[in-house]
Amino acid sequence: MESDPKKLFVALIRQNQGIVNSLCRLYATSNEEMKDFRQDVLLSLWKGFPQYKEESKVSTWMYRVTLNTLISIYRKKKRVLLTEPFSESVESLHFQNSGSDDDLLVLQQAIGFLKPLEKALVILYLEGYDNKEIGTMLSLSETNVSTKLNRIKTQLRKTVKTLQNESR
Amino acid sequence: MNLDKLKPTWEQFKVINAMDEMDESDILSCIEPKKQEYYFKIPKRIAQNALIFSFLIMTLSGGCSI
């Protein structure tokens, strides 16, 4: 077990950087913004690192801190809610399975049109957390999570349909 | 819409983003305060103000020679 908290933190981030990068990318509209977001998220994670030891799963702690940081960045900036979806990541990284690139673009674009809190709800749902856990992580009631998720599903259905029609 | 259909895509998305690796120095640069930059800002501002004031004193205190 590492005794230096900084070394332990770096190792933890490097093991789970897929989570931090994915979340920052879904909230950012450019590569530069993604890097800025990642910097803020890493600082928040570092500040909250002493509390992490009390929690059971690293990933749960990372999702909670990262998503709440990203949502608060948006609240501070008071940005336009409908953001331009960021699709550079798929284009810049040549993924071997070309057949699934369309799905990735649809996922990014569809989620990109959602509001910051709605994005967080979808991401946590896709991660397999139940409504109660999502509520705890985002300070929402279980009923509120369920209602919002149903609304998001309807909205996503429309967006995906539109995106698929546009790509044809 | 069945969000469960997007789960494999989400997993794939995470794998792709894990490739964008941060090394130890990248992470440390984000969490360590940049003390040097802060200390350099103060003399820079003082120097700027001193230059502006000395310029104003030289030009305005001379008065009109005509």
mmCIF file of C-alpha atoms in Angstrom:
data_model
loop_
_atom_site.group_PDB
_atom_site.id
_atom_site.type_symbol
_atom_site.label_atom_id
_atom_site.label_comp_id
_atom_site.label_asym_id
_atom_site.label_seq_id
_atom_site.Cartn_x
_atom_site.Cartn_y
_atom_site.Cartn_z
ATOM 1 C CA MET A 1 0.000 0.000 0.000
ATOM 2 C CA GLU A 2 1.327 3.425 -1.005
ATOM 3 C CA SER A 3 1.854 5.795 1.913
ATOM 4 C CA ASP A 4 2.311 9.044 -0.055
ATOM 5 C CA PRO A 5 -1.204 10.417 -0.756
ATOM 6 C CA LYS A 6 -0.053 12.136 -3.958
ATOM 7 C CA LYS A 7 1.374 8.923 -5.385
ATOM 8 C CA LEU A 8 -1.738 7.015 -4.383
ATOM 9 C CA PHE A 9 -3.934 9.669 -5.992
ATOM 10 C CA VAL A 10 -1.931 9.652 -9.246
ATOM 11 C CA ALA A 11 -2.133 5.854 -9.433
ATOM 12 C CA LEU A 12 -5.880 5.965 -8.809
ATOM 13 C CA ILE A 13 -6.464 8.561 -11.524
ATOM 14 C CA ARG A 14 -4.295 6.708 -14.025
ATOM 15 C CA GLN A 15 -6.244 3.512 -13.400
ATOM 16 C CA ASN A 16 -9.585 5.266 -13.877
ATOM 17 C CA GLN A 17 -8.747 7.979 -16.395
ATOM 18 C CA GLY A 18 -11.319 6.585 -18.832
ATOM 19 C CA ILE A 19 -14.042 7.815 -16.472
ATOM 20 C CA VAL A 20 -12.633 11.350 -16.071
ATOM 21 C CA ASN A 21 -11.834 11.754 -19.768
ATOM 22 C CA SER A 22 -15.213 10.422 -20.952
ATOM 23 C CA LEU A 23 -17.206 12.657 -18.637
ATOM 24 C CA CYS A 24 -15.181 15.786 -19.442
ATOM 25 C CA ARG A 25 -15.471 15.065 -23.156
ATOM 26 C CA LEU A 26 -19.247 14.692 -22.968
ATOM 27 C CA TYR A 27 -19.549 18.070 -21.247
ATOM 28 C CA ALA A 28 -17.003 19.968 -23.348
ATOM 29 C CA THR A 29 -17.512 21.535 -26.743
ATOM 30 C CA SER A 30 -13.830 21.588 -27.758
ATOM 31 C CA ASN A 31 -10.528 19.921 -26.953
ATOM 32 C CA GLU A 32 -9.328 23.010 -25.078
ATOM 33 C CA GLU A 33 -12.463 23.121 -22.947
ATOM 34 C CA MET A 34 -12.135 19.410 -22.277
ATOM 35 C CA LYS A 35 -8.616 19.965 -20.889
ATOM 36 C CA ASP A 36 -9.812 22.871 -18.725
ATOM 37 C CA PHE A 37 -12.648 20.755 -17.352
ATOM 38 C CA ARG A 38 -10.261 17.889 -16.650
ATOM 39 C CA GLN A 39 -7.987 20.218 -14.712
ATOM 40 C CA ASP A 40 -10.897 21.444 -12.545
ATOM 41 C CA VAL A 41 -12.147 17.901 -12.020
ATOM 42 C CA LEU A 42 -8.714 16.636 -10.968
ATOM 43 C CA LEU A 43 -8.431 19.479 -8.466
ATOM 44 C CA SER A 44 -11.880 18.662 -7.028
ATOM 45 C CA LEU A 45 -10.984 14.985 -6.808
ATOM 46 C CA TRP A 46 -7.733 15.851 -5.039
ATOM 47 C CA LYS A 47 -9.566 18.124 -2.561
ATOM 48 C CA GLY A 48 -12.075 15.369 -1.850
ATOM 49 C CA PHE A 49 -9.470 12.627 -1.748
ATOM 50 C CA PRO A 50 -9.306 12.395 2.085
ATOM 51 C CA GLN A 51 -13.050 11.582 2.175
ATOM 52 C CA TYR A 52 -12.729 8.922 -0.500
ATOM 53 C CA LYS A 53 -11.277 6.386 1.935
ATOM 54 C CA GLU A 54 -14.641 6.174 3.694
ATOM 55 C CA GLU A 55 -16.438 5.141 0.513
ATOM 56 C CA SER A 56 -16.633 1.607 -0.809
ATOM 57 C CA LYS A 57 -16.050 1.993 -4.550
ATOM 58 C CA VAL A 58 -13.493 4.246 -6.226
ATOM 59 C CA SER A 59 -15.585 4.567 -9.377
ATOM 60 C CA THR A 60 -18.682 5.687 -7.433
ATOM 61 C CA TRP A 61 -16.674 8.402 -5.683
ATOM 62 C CA MET A 62 -15.124 9.493 -8.995
ATOM 63 C CA TYR A 63 -18.484 9.691 -10.783
ATOM 64 C CA ARG A 64 -20.031 11.668 -7.928
ATOM 65 C CA VAL A 65 -17.233 14.234 -7.631
ATOM 66 C CA THR A 66 -16.629 14.556 -11.387
ATOM 67 C CA LEU A 67 -20.281 14.998 -12.352
ATOM 68 C CA ASN A 68 -21.013 17.453 -9.551
ATOM 69 C CA THR A 69 -17.917 19.477 -10.506
ATOM 70 C CA LEU A 70 -18.953 19.586 -14.158
ATOM 71 C CA ILE A 71 -22.525 20.574 -13.283
ATOM 72 C CA SER A 72 -21.275 23.367 -10.993
ATOM 73 C CA ILE A 73 -18.903 24.651 -13.725
ATOM 74 C CA TYR A 74 -21.939 24.956 -16.001
ATOM 75 C CA ARG A 75 -23.987 26.683 -13.330
ATOM 76 C CA LYS A 76 -21.207 29.209 -12.728
ATOM 77 C CA LYS A 77 -20.752 29.924 -16.390
ATOM 78 C CA LYS A 78 -24.510 30.105 -16.995
ATOM 79 C CA ARG A 79 -23.959 28.700 -20.409
ATOM 80 C CA VAL A 80 -26.537 28.158 -23.124
ATOM 81 C CA LEU A 81 -28.278 24.928 -22.253
ATOM 82 C CA LEU A 82 -28.338 23.498 -25.722
ATOM 83 C CA THR A 83 -24.667 22.905 -26.363
ATOM 84 C CA GLU A 84 -23.083 21.892 -29.583
ATOM 85 C CA PRO A 85 -22.251 18.207 -29.344
ATOM 86 C CA PHE A 86 -18.585 17.445 -29.382
ATOM 87 C CA SER A 87 -17.680 14.865 -31.996
ATOM 88 C CA GLU A 88 -13.968 15.495 -32.526
ATOM 89 C CA SER A 89 -13.037 12.665 -30.190
ATOM 90 C CA VAL A 90 -14.433 9.965 -32.414
ATOM 91 C CA GLU A 91 -12.946 11.517 -35.511
ATOM 92 C CA SER A 92 -9.523 12.045 -33.976
ATOM 93 C CA LEU A 93 -9.219 8.607 -32.460
ATOM 94 C CA HIS A 94 -9.323 5.990 -35.150
ATOM 95 C CA PHE A 95 -11.211 3.202 -33.516
ATOM 96 C CA GLN A 96 -10.650 -0.160 -35.130
ATOM 97 C CA ASN A 97 -14.279 -1.222 -35.233
ATOM 98 C CA SER A 98 -15.572 1.176 -37.862
ATOM 99 C CA GLY A 99 -19.101 -0.246 -37.782
ATOM 100 C CA SER A 100 -19.695 1.046 -34.259
ATOM 101 C CA ASP A 101 -18.480 4.600 -34.893
ATOM 102 C CA ASP A 102 -22.011 5.595 -35.904
ATOM 103 C CA ASP A 103 -23.339 4.452 -32.530
ATOM 104 C CA LEU A 104 -20.626 6.446 -30.770
ATOM 105 C CA LEU A 105 -21.493 9.578 -32.703
ATOM 106 C CA VAL A 106 -25.178 9.121 -31.987
ATOM 107 C CA LEU A 107 -24.400 8.620 -28.287
ATOM 108 C CA GLN A 108 -22.240 11.756 -28.122
ATOM 109 C CA GLN A 109 -24.560 13.911 -30.165
ATOM 110 C CA ALA A 110 -27.742 12.776 -28.441
ATOM 111 C CA ILE A 111 -26.254 13.219 -24.962
ATOM 112 C CA GLY A 112 -24.636 16.471 -26.086
ATOM 113 C CA PHE A 113 -28.065 18.042 -26.554
ATOM 114 C CA LEU A 114 -29.108 17.323 -22.969
ATOM 115 C CA LYS A 115 -28.833 19.747 -20.036
ATOM 116 C CA PRO A 116 -25.881 19.210 -17.636
ATOM 117 C CA LEU A 117 -27.953 17.477 -14.945
ATOM 118 C CA GLU A 118 -29.748 15.320 -17.514
ATOM 119 C CA LYS A 119 -26.393 14.231 -18.950
ATOM 120 C CA ALA A 120 -25.294 13.158 -15.479
ATOM 121 C CA LEU A 121 -28.490 11.121 -15.015
ATOM 122 C CA VAL A 122 -28.044 9.298 -18.322
ATOM 123 C CA ILE A 123 -24.362 8.596 -17.679
ATOM 124 C CA LEU A 124 -25.048 7.145 -14.234
ATOM 125 C CA TYR A 125 -27.902 5.064 -15.645
ATOM 126 C CA LEU A 126 -25.611 3.718 -18.373
ATOM 127 C CA GLU A 127 -23.061 2.903 -15.660
ATOM 128 C CA GLY A 128 -25.655 0.649 -14.064
ATOM 129 C CA TYR A 129 -26.531 2.639 -10.940
ATOM 130 C CA ASP A 130 -30.123 2.344 -9.724
ATOM 131 C CA ASN A 131 -32.408 5.338 -9.129
ATOM 132 C CA LYS A 132 -31.687 5.439 -5.397
ATOM 133 C CA GLU A 133 -27.903 5.495 -5.927
ATOM 134 C CA ILE A 134 -28.206 8.139 -8.678
ATOM 135 C CA GLY A 135 -30.343 10.248 -6.354
ATOM 136 C CA THR A 136 -27.781 10.026 -3.560
ATOM 137 C CA MET A 137 -24.942 10.973 -5.906
ATOM 138 C CA LEU A 138 -26.739 13.966 -7.422
ATOM 139 C CA SER A 139 -28.733 15.048 -4.341
ATOM 140 C CA LEU A 140 -32.114 14.196 -5.885
ATOM 141 C CA SER A 141 -35.016 12.113 -4.614
ATOM 142 C CA GLU A 142 -35.584 8.633 -6.067
ATOM 143 C CA THR A 143 -38.926 9.723 -7.555
ATOM 144 C CA ASN A 144 -37.349 12.787 -9.103
ATOM 145 C CA VAL A 145 -34.673 10.623 -10.751
ATOM 146 C CA SER A 146 -37.287 8.251 -12.137
ATOM 147 C CA THR A 147 -39.428 11.100 -13.528
ATOM 148 C CA LYS A 148 -36.460 12.867 -15.080
ATOM 149 C CA LEU A 149 -35.143 9.651 -16.655
ATOM 150 C CA ASN A 150 -38.497 8.946 -18.292
ATOM 151 C CA ARG A 151 -38.572 12.475 -19.686
ATOM 152 C CA ILE A 152 -34.993 12.123 -20.963
ATOM 153 C CA LYS A 153 -35.805 8.820 -22.682
ATOM 154 C CA THR A 154 -38.599 10.508 -24.635
ATOM 155 C CA GLN A 155 -36.325 13.400 -25.536
ATOM 156 C CA LEU A 156 -33.498 11.057 -26.580
ATOM 157 C CA ARG A 157 -35.850 9.003 -28.729
ATOM 158 C CA LYS A 158 -36.724 12.127 -30.699
ATOM 159 C CA THR A 159 -33.099 13.286 -30.968
ATOM 160 C CA VAL A 160 -31.787 9.887 -32.079
ATOM 161 C CA LYS A 161 -34.550 9.628 -34.688
ATOM 162 C CA THR A 162 -33.666 13.060 -36.055
ATOM 163 C CA LEU A 163 -29.933 12.284 -36.081
ATOM 164 C CA GLN A 164 -30.474 8.953 -37.825
ATOM 165 C CA ASN A 165 -32.680 10.587 -40.454
ATOM 166 C CA GLU A 166 -30.051 13.285 -41.022
ATOM 167 C CA SER A 167 -27.256 10.733 -41.464
ATOM 168 C CA ARG A 168 -29.192 8.832 -44.151
ATOM 169 C CA MET B 1 -36.137 4.833 -25.905
ATOM 170 C CA ASN B 2 -34.408 1.875 -24.327
ATOM 171 C CA LEU B 3 -31.307 3.368 -22.782
ATOM 172 C CA ASP B 4 -29.899 -0.118 -22.151
ATOM 173 C CA LYS B 5 -29.131 -0.347 -25.861
ATOM 174 C CA LEU B 6 -26.606 2.450 -25.388
ATOM 175 C CA LYS B 7 -24.718 0.621 -22.615
ATOM 176 C CA PRO B 8 -22.229 -1.217 -24.912
ATOM 177 C CA THR B 9 -21.587 2.053 -26.772
ATOM 178 C CA TRP B 10 -20.943 3.831 -23.479
ATOM 179 C CA GLU B 11 -18.415 1.138 -22.511
ATOM 180 C CA GLN B 12 -16.719 1.570 -25.880
ATOM 181 C CA PHE B 13 -16.665 5.331 -25.414
ATOM 182 C CA LYS B 14 -14.869 4.913 -22.071
ATOM 183 C CA VAL B 15 -12.290 2.565 -23.620
ATOM 184 C CA ILE B 16 -11.533 5.105 -26.343
ATOM 185 C CA ASN B 17 -11.180 7.925 -23.837
ATOM 186 C CA ALA B 18 -8.890 5.862 -21.619
ATOM 187 C CA MET B 19 -6.409 5.947 -24.530
ATOM 188 C CA ASP B 20 -5.982 9.684 -24.034
ATOM 189 C CA GLU B 21 -3.465 9.023 -21.277
ATOM 190 C CA MET B 22 -2.381 11.489 -18.616
ATOM 191 C CA ASP B 23 1.067 10.879 -17.204
ATOM 192 C CA GLU B 24 2.127 11.540 -13.636
ATOM 193 C CA SER B 25 3.422 15.057 -14.361
ATOM 194 C CA ASP B 26 0.126 16.044 -16.040
ATOM 195 C CA ILE B 27 -1.857 14.991 -12.982
ATOM 196 C CA LEU B 28 0.551 16.596 -10.513
ATOM 197 C CA SER B 29 0.543 19.879 -12.434
ATOM 198 C CA CYS B 30 -3.242 20.052 -11.958
ATOM 199 C CA ILE B 31 -3.231 19.442 -8.217
ATOM 200 C CA GLU B 32 -0.101 21.321 -7.135
ATOM 201 C CA PRO B 33 -0.493 25.083 -6.651
ATOM 202 C CA LYS B 34 1.575 27.221 -8.981
ATOM 203 C CA LYS B 35 3.269 29.443 -6.385
ATOM 204 C CA GLN B 36 5.877 30.856 -8.760
ATOM 205 C CA GLU B 37 3.314 32.327 -11.146
ATOM 206 C CA TYR B 38 1.517 34.084 -8.312
ATOM 207 C CA TYR B 39 4.677 35.755 -7.030
ATOM 208 C CA PHE B 40 5.700 36.880 -10.507
ATOM 209 C CA LYS B 41 2.378 38.630 -11.107
ATOM 210 C CA ILE B 42 2.846 41.179 -8.305
ATOM 211 C CA PRO B 43 6.174 42.757 -9.468
ATOM 212 C CA LYS B 44 4.866 42.784 -13.044
ATOM 213 C CA ARG B 45 1.847 44.841 -12.033
ATOM 214 C CA ILE B 46 3.969 47.166 -9.862
ATOM 215 C CA ALA B 47 6.403 47.718 -12.735
ATOM 216 C CA GLN B 48 3.544 48.493 -15.122
ATOM 217 C CA ASN B 49 2.030 51.030 -12.721
ATOM 218 C CA ALA B 50 5.429 52.646 -12.046
ATOM 219 C CA LEU B 51 6.043 53.078 -15.768
ATOM 220 C CA ILE B 52 2.617 54.616 -16.363
ATOM 221 C CA PHE B 53 2.961 57.027 -13.420
ATOM 222 C CA SER B 54 6.502 58.092 -14.324
ATOM 223 C CA PHE B 55 5.340 58.746 -17.896
ATOM 224 C CA LEU B 56 2.411 60.808 -16.644
ATOM 225 C CA ILE B 57 4.600 62.790 -14.216
ATOM 226 C CA MET B 58 7.199 63.555 -16.916
ATOM 227 C CA THR B 59 4.647 64.653 -19.486
ATOM 228 C CA LEU B 60 2.127 66.458 -17.292
ATOM 229 C CA SER B 61 4.378 68.247 -14.781
ATOM 230 C CA GLY B 62 6.372 70.072 -17.496
ATOM 231 C CA GLY B 63 3.539 72.457 -18.232
ATOM 232 C CA CYS B 64 3.120 74.424 -21.430
ATOM 233 C CA SER B 65 6.320 76.026 -22.850
ATOM 234 C CA ILE B 66 4.583 78.205 -25.428
#
